[in-house]
GROMACS .gro file of C-alpha atoms in nm:
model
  429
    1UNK     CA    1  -0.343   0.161   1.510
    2UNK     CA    2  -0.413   0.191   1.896
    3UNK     CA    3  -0.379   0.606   1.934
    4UNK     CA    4  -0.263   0.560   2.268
    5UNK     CA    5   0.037   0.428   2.177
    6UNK     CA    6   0.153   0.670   1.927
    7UNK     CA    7   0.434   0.925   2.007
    8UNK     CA    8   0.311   1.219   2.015
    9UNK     CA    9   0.645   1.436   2.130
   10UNK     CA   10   0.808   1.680   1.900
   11UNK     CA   11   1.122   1.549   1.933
   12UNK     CA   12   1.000   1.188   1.898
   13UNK     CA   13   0.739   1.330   1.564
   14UNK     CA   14   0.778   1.090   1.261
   15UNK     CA   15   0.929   0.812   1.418
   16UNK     CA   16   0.592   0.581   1.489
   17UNK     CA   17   0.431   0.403   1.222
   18UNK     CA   18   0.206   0.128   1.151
   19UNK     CA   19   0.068  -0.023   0.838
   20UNK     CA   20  -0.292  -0.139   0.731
   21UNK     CA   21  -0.261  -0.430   0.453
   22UNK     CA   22  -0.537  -0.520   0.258
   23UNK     CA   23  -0.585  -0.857   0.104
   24UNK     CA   24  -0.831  -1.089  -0.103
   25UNK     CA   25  -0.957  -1.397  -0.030
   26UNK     CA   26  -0.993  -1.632  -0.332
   27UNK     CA   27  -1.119  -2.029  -0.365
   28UNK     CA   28  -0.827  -2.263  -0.341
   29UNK     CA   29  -0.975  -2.430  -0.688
   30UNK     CA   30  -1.120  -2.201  -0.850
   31UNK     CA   31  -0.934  -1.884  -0.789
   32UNK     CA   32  -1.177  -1.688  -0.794
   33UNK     CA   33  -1.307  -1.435  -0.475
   34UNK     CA   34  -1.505  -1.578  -0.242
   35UNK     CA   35  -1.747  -1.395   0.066
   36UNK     CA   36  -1.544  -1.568   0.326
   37UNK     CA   37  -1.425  -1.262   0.507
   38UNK     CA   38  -1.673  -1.305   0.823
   39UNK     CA   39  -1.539  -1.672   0.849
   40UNK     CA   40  -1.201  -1.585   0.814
   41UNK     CA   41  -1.171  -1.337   1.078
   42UNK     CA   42  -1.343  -1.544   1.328
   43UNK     CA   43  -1.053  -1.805   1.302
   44UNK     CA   44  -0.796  -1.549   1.309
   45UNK     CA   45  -0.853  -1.313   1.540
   46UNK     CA   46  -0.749  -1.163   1.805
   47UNK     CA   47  -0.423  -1.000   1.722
   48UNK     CA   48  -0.088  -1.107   1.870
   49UNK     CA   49  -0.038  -0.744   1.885
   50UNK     CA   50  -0.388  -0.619   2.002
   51UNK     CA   51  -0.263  -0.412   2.304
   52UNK     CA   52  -0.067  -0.190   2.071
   53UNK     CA   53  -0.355  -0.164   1.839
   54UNK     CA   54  -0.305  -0.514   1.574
   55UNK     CA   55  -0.587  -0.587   1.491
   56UNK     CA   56  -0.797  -0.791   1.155
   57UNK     CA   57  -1.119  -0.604   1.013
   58UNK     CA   58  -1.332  -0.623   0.743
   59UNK     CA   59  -1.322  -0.415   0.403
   60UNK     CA   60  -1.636  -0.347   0.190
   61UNK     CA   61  -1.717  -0.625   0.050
   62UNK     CA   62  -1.714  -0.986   0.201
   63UNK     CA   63  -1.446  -1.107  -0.020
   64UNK     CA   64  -1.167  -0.870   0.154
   65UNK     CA   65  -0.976  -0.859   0.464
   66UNK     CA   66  -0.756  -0.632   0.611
   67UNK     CA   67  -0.455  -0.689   0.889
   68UNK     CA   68  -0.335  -0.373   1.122
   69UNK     CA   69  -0.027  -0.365   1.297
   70UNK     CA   70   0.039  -0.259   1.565
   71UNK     CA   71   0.240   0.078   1.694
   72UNK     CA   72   0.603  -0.009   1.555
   73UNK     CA   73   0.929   0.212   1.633
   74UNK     CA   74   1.178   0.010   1.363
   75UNK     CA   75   1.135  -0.201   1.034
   76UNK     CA   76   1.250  -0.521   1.221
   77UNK     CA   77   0.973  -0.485   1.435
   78UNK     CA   78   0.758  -0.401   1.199
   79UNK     CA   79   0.828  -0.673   0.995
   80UNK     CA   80   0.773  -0.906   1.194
   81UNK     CA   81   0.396  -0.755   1.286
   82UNK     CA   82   0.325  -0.785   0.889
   83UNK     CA   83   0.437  -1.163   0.868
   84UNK     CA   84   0.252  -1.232   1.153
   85UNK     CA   85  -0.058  -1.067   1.032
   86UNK     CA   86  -0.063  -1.245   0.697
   87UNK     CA   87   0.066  -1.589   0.832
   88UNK     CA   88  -0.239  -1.574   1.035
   89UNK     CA   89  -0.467  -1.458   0.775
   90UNK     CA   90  -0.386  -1.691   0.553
   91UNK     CA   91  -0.400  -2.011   0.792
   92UNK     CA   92  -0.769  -1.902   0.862
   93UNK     CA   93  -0.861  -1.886   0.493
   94UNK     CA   94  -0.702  -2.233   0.403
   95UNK     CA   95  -0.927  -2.354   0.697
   96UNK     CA   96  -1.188  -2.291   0.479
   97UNK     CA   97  -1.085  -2.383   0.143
   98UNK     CA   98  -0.957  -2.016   0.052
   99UNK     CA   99  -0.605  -1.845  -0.037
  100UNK     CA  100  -0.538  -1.504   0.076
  101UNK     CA  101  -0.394  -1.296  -0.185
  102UNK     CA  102  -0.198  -0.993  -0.194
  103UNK     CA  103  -0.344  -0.813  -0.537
  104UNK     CA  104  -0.432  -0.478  -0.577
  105UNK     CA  105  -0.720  -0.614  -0.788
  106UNK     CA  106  -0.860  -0.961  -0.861
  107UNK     CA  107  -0.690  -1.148  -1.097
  108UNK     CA  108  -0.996  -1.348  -1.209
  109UNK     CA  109  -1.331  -1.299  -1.283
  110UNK     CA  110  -1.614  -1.407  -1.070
  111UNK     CA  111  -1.986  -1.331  -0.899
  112UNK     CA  112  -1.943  -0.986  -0.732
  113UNK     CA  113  -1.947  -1.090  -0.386
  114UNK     CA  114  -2.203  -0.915  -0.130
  115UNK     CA  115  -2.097  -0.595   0.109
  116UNK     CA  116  -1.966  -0.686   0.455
  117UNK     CA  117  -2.190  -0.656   0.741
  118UNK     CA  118  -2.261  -0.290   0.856
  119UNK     CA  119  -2.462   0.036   0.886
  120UNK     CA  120  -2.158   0.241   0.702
  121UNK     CA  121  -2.056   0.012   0.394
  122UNK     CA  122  -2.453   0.017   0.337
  123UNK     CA  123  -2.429   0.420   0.369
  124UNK     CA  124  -2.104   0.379   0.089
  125UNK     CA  125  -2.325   0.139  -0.134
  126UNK     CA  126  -2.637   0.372  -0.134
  127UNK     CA  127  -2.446   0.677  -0.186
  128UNK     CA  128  -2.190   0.550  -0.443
  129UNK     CA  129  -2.440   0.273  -0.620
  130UNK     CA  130  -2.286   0.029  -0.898
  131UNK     CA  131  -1.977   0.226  -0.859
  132UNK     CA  132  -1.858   0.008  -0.517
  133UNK     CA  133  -2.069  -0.289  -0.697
  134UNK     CA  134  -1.751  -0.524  -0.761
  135UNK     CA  135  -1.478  -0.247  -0.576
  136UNK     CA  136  -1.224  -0.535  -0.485
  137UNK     CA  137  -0.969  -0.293  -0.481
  138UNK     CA  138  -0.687  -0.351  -0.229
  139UNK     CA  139  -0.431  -0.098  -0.089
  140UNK     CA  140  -0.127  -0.077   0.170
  141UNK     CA  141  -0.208   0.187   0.375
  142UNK     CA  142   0.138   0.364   0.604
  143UNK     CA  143   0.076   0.599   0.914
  144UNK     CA  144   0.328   0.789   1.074
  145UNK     CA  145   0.293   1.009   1.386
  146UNK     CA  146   0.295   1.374   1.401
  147UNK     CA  147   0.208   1.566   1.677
  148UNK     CA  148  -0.089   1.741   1.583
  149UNK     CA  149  -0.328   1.803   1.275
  150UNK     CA  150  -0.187   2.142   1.157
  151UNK     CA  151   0.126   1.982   1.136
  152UNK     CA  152  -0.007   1.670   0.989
  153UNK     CA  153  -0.144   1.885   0.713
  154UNK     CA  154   0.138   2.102   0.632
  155UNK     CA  155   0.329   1.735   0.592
  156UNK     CA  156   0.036   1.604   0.344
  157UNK     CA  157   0.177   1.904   0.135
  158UNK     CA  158   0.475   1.811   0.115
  159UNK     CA  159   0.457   1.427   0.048
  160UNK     CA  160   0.187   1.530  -0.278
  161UNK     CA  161   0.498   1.527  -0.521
  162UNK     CA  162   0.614   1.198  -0.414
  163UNK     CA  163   0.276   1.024  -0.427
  164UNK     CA  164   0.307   0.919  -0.738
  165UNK     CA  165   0.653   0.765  -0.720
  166UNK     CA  166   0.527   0.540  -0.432
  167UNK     CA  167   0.292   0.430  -0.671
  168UNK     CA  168   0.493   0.330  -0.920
  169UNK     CA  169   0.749   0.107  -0.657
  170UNK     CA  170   0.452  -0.045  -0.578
  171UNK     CA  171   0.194  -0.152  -0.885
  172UNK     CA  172   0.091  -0.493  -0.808
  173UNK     CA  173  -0.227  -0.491  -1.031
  174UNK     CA  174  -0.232  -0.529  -1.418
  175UNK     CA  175  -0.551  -0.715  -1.420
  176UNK     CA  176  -0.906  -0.660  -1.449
  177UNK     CA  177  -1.153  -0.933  -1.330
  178UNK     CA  178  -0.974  -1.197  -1.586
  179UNK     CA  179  -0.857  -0.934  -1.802
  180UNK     CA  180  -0.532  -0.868  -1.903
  181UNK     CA  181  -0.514  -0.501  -1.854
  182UNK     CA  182  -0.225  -0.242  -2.017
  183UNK     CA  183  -0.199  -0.112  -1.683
  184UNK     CA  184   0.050  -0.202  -1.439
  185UNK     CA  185  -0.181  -0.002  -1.156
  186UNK     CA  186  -0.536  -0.125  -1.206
  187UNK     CA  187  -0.617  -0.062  -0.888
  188UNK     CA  188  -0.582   0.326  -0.960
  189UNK     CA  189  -0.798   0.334  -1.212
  190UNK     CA  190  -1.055   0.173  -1.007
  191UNK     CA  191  -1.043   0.411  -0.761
  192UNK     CA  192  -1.063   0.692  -0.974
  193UNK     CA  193  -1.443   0.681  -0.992
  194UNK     CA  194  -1.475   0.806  -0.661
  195UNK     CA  195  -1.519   1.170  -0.594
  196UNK     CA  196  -1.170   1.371  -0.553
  197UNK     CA  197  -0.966   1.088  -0.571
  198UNK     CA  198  -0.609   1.080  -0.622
  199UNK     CA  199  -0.342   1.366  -0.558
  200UNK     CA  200  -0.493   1.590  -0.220
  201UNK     CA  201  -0.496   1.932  -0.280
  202UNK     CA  202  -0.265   2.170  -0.098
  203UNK     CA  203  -0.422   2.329   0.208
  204UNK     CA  204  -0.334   2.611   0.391
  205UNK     CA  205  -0.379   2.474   0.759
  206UNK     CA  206  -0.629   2.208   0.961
  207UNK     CA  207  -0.888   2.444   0.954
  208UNK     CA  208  -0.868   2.485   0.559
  209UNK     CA  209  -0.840   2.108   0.547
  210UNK     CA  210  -1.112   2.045   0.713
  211UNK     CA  211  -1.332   2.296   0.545
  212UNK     CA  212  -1.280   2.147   0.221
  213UNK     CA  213  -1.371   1.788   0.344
  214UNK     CA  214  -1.650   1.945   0.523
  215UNK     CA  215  -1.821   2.088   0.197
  216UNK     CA  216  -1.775   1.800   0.022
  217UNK     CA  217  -1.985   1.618   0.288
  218UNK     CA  218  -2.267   1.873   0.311
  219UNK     CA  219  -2.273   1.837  -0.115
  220UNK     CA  220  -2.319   1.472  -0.074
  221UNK     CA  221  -2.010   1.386  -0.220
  222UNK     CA  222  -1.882   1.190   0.083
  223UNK     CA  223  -2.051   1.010   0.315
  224UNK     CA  224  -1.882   1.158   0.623
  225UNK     CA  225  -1.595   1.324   0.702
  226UNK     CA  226  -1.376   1.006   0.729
  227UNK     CA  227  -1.392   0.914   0.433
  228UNK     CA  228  -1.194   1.110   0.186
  229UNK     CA  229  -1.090   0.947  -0.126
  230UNK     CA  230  -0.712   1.123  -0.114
  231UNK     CA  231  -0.350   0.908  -0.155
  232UNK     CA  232  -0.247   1.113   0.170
  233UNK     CA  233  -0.470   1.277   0.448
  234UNK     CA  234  -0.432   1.329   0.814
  235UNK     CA  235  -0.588   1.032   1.004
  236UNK     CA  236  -0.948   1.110   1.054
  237UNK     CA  237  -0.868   0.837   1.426
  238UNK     CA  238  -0.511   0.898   1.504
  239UNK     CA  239  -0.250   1.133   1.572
  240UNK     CA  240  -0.070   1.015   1.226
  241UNK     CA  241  -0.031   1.110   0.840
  242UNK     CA  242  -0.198   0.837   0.645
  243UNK     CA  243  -0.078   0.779   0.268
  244UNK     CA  244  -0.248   0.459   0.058
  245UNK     CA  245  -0.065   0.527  -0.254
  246UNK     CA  246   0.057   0.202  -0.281
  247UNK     CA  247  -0.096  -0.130  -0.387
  248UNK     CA  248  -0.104  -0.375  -0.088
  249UNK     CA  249   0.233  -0.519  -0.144
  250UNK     CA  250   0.284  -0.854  -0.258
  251UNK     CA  251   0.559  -0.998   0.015
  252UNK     CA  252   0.537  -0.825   0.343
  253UNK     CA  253   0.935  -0.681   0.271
  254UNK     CA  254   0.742  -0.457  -0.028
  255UNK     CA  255   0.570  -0.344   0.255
  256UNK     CA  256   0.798  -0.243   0.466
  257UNK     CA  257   0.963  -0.052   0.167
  258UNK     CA  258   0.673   0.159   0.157
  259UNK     CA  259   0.687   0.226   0.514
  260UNK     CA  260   1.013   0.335   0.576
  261UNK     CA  261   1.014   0.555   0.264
  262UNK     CA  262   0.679   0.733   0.399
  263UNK     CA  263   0.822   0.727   0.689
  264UNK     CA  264   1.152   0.890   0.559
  265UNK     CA  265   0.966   1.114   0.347
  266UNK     CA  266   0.758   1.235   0.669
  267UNK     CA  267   1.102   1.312   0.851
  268UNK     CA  268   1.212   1.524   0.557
  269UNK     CA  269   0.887   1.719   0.589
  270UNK     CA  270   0.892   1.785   0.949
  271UNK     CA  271   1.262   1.902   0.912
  272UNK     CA  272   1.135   2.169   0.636
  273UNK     CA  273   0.866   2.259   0.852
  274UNK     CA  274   1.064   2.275   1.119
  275UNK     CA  275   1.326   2.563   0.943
  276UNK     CA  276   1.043   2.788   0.797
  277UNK     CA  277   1.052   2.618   0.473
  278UNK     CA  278   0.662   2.549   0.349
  279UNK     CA  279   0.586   2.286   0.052
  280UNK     CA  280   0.600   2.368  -0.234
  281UNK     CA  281   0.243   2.441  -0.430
  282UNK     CA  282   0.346   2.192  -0.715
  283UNK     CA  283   0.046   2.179  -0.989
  284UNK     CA  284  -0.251   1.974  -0.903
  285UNK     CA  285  -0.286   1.839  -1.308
  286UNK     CA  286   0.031   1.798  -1.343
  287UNK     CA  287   0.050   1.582  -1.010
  288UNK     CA  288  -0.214   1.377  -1.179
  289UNK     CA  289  -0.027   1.328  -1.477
  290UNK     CA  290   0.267   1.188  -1.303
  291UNK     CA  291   0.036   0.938  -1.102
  292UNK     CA  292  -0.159   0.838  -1.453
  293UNK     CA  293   0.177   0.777  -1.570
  294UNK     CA  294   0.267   0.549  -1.272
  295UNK     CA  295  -0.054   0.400  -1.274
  296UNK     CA  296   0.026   0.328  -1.655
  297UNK     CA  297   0.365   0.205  -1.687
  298UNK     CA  298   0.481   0.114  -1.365
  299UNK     CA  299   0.887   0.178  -1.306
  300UNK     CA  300   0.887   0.128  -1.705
  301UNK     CA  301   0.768   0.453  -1.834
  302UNK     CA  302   0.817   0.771  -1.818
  303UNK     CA  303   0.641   1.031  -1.539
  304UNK     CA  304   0.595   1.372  -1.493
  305UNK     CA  305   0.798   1.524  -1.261
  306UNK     CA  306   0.560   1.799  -1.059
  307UNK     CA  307   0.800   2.021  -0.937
  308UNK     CA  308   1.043   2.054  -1.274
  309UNK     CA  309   0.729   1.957  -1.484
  310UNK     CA  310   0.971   1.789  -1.681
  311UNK     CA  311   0.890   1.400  -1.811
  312UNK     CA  312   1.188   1.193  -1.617
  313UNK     CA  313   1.240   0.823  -1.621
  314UNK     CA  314   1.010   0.685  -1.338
  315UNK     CA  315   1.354   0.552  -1.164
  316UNK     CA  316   1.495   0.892  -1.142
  317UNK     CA  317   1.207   0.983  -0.967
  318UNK     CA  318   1.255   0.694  -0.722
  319UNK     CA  319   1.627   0.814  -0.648
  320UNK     CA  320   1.534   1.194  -0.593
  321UNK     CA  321   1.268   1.025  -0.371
  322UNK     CA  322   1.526   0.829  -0.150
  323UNK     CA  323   1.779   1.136  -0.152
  324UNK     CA  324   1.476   1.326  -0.036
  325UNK     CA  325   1.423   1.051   0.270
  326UNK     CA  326   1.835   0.945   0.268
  327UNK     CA  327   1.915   1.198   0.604
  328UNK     CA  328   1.596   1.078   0.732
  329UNK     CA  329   1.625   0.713   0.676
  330UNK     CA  330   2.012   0.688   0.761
  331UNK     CA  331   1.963   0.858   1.087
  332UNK     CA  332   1.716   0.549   1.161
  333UNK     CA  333   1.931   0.354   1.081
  334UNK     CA  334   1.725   0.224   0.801
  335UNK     CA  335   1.920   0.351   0.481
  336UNK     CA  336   2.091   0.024   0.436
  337UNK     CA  337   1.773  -0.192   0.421
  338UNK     CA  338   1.610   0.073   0.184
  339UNK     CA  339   1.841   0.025  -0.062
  340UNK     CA  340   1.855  -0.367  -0.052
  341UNK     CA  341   1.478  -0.358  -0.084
  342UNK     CA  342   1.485  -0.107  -0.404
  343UNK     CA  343   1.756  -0.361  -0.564
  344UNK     CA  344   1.540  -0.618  -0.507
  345UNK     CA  345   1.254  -0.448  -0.680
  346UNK     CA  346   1.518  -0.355  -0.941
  347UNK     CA  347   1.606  -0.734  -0.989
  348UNK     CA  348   1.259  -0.902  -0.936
  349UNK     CA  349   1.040  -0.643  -1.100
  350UNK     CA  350   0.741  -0.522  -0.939
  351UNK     CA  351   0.437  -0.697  -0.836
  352UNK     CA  352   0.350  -0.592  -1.183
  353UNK     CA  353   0.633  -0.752  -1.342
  354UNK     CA  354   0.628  -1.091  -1.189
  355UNK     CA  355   0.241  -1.104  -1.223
  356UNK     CA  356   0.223  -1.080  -1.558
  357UNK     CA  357   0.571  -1.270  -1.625
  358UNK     CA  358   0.368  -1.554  -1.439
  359UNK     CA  359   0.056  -1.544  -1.654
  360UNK     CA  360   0.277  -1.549  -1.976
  361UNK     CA  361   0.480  -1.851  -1.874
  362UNK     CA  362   0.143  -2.062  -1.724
  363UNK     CA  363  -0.192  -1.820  -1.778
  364UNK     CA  364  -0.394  -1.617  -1.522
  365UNK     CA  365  -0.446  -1.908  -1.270
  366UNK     CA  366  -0.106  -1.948  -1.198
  367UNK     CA  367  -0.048  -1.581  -1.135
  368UNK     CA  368  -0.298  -1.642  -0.810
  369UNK     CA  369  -0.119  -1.935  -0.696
  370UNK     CA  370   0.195  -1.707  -0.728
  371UNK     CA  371   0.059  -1.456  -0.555
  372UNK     CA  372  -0.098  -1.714  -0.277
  373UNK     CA  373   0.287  -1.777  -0.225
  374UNK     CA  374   0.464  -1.424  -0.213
  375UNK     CA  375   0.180  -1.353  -0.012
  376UNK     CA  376   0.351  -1.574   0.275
  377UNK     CA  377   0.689  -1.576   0.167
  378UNK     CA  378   0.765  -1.215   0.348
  379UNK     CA  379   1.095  -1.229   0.196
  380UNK     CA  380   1.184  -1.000  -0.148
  381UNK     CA  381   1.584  -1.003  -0.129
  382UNK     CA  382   1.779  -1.185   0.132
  383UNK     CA  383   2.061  -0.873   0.205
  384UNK     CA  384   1.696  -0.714   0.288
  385UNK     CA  385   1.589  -0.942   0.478
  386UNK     CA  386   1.905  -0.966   0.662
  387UNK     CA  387   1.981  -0.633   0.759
  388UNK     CA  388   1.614  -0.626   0.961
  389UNK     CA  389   1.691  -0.921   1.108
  390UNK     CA  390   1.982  -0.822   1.221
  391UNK     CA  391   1.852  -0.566   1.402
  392UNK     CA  392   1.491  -0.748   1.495
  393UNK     CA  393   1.674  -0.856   1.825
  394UNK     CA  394   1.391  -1.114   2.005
  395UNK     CA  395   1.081  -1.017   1.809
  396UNK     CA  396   1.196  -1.295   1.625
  397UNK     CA  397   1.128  -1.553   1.893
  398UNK     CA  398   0.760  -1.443   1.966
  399UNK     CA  399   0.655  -1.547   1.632
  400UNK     CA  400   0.540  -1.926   1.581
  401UNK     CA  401   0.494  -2.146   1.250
  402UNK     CA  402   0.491  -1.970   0.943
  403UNK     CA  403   0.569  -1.642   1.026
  404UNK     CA  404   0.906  -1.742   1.285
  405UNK     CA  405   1.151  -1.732   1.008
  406UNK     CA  406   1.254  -1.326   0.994
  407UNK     CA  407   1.579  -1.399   0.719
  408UNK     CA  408   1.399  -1.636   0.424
  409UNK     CA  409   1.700  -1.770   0.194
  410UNK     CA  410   1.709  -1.547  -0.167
  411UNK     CA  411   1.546  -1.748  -0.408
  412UNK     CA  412   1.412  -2.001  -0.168
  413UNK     CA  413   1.016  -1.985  -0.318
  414UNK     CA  414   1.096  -2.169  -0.687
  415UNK     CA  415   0.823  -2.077  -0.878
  416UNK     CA  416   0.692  -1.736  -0.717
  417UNK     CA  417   0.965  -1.542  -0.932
  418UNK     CA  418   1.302  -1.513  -1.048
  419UNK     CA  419   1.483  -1.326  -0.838
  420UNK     CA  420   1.807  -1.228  -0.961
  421UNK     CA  421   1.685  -1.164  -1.322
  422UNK     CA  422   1.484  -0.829  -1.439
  423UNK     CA  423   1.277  -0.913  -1.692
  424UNK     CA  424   1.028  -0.636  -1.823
  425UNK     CA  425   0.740  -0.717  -1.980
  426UNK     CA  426   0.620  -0.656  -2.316
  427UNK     CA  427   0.354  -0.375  -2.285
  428UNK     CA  428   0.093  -0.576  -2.437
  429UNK     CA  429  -0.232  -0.705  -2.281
   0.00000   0.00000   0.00000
């Protein structure tokens, strides 16, 4: 994101965002990962959006990619940025005989590929060893401006009950390298080998933060102080709250689920903040438990709820999380789309759901080609997908080829899922 940009004003807090998608790049025969992520990035970039701060990097290892939006102010805008980044993305890798695939973990097995080009992923590899030896873990990462760190902590507080339930909308990653996994968040698990991952703890103020991070650095724990393994943080770059609870999203709607709830979420915070009322300090274990559990089941089990620490169906959780953001999101104007998205997810199933109802009607190979397909098809429920065009106005016209089309028909990719059926899945591997 391009910190220039970003609304810094009090009145204005909370209503910037921007996402960071991360993707993987698999062979268009094999579907397996492939190092093309140097390649791929030459053909792509630069950004449509560059002067806003779009932008297409590399990840850790050479078989990743990521896509940045720009600054957005709206979900139709937004929306369009995401299309656009994966459209292009994904023309680059078919150039050279790749898909690009939005998986929160690689479906298939394969030769670890090498680390991508650097002095700091060379720092992460020495420090972290076998550990980040096949890490092909990929998440959607939300921002949303605040106007300054202490602030941007005292948020981070409050979002640590709902970090869990973002999860769980999300999971997009029940296998393992060619594995059938009895997760429906792989990716979680993956990242739990790193140092002080998961749930942040509650700090006190930016200085507290900051301390923390700062002797977990001097221990060796962490490379630097930018690189925190926590599902929310204040950006270490920008003027923003990060959270990367979520898989990256399979259709680019999924993703701008995620962002408006954060985003929503973030409002709620500030408005807390603003009347005096601090976060609450909900139990660290038990704020673990209810992320295992989402990292577990998914929307289909049960999860711990950290402030009741009561077990609650993980859908109650997801509508006390949209009350929570409701004020927030309907004053954007946003509340309408929210709810069309969560049906869809209700309907569709999650990434989860629809990866693993894919593998048990054809096998693991057409789950990528699947995936190859939502990846592009930005659409996850038409109503959705109408309500932010509707309200896109011309961003619409700036886009070209694949990515033009802001209102996909519902149902129109045969194949990639069945859209107006909910199917769960047996929990089996």
């Amino acid at each position: 994101m391009g910190a220039h940009d970003i609304t810094r004003g009090t009145a204005a807090a909370g209503v910037s965002l921007g996402v960071e998608e991360e993707f993987l790049l698999v062979d268009a025969v094999s579907g397996e990962c492939v190092p093309h992520a140097d390649d791929v990035l030459g053909r792509a970039s630069p950004h449509r959006w560059e002067g806003s701060g779009g932008s297409f990097h590399a990840e850790l290892l050479a078989s990743q990619v990521e896509a940045a939006t720009g600054v957005c102010h709206d979900l139709a805008g937004l929306r369009a940025q995401l299309r656009y980044g994966r459209a292009r993305l994904a023309e680059a890798a078919r150039a050279g005989g790749a898909l690009l695939v939005a998986s929160g973990t690689p479906v298939l097995d394969g030769r670890p590929p090498p680390v991508a080009r650097g002095e700091r992923f060379a720092a992460i590899v020495a420090a972290y060893g076998d550990v980040v030896e096949d890490y092909q873990a990929c998440g959607c990462h939300v921002h949303v401006g605040v106007p300054d760190r202490d602030t941007a902590v005292a948020v981070v507080n409050h979002l640590r009950p709902w970090l869990p339930v973002l999860l769980a909308l999300s999971v997009n990653s029940p296998f393992d390298h060619g594995r059938r996994t009895r997760y429906a968040g792989r990716r979680m698990v993956e990242m739990a080998r790193f140092p002080g991952a998961g749930v942040p703890p509650w700090s006190a103020s930016a200085a507290d933060y900051d301390a923390r991070v700062a002797t977990l650095v001097e221990s060796g724990v962490l490379v630097d102080a930018a690189m925190t393994f926590w599902l929310a943080r204040p950006s270490p770059r920008w003027p923003t709250v990060e959270v990367r609870a979520a898989d990256t999203a399979a259709t680019a709607d999924e993703a701008v689920l995620q962002a408006a709830l954060v985003r929503g979420l973030v409002a709620a915070a500030l408005e807390d903040l603003a009347a005096g009322r601090e976060a609450p300090r909900v139990d660290g274990q038990v704020c673990a438990a209810a992320l295992w559990n989402a990292a577990r089941h998914g929307l289909d089990g049960p999860m711990a709820d950290p402030v009741t620490r009561r077990a609650v169906p993980a859908w109650r959780m997801v509508d006390a999380l949209i009350a929570r953001a409701g004020p927030a999101l309907a004053r954007a104007g946003d509340l309408d789309a929210v709810f069309a998205l969560v049906e869809g997810v209700r309907r569709a199933g999650t990434g989860t759901d629809r990866q693993r109802r894919a593998a048990r009607r054809d096998g693991p190979r057409a789950v990528v080609e699947a995936l190859a397909r939502q990846t592009e098809s930005g659409g996850l429920t038409a109503p959705a997908a109408d309500a932010l065009a509707d309200a896109a106005g011309d961003v619409a016209g700036v886009l070209g080829g694949a990515a033009a089309d802001l209102s996909p028909a519902y149902g129109e990719e045969p194949g990639v899922w069945d859209a107006g059926e909910r199917v769960p899945e047996p929990d089996v591997p």
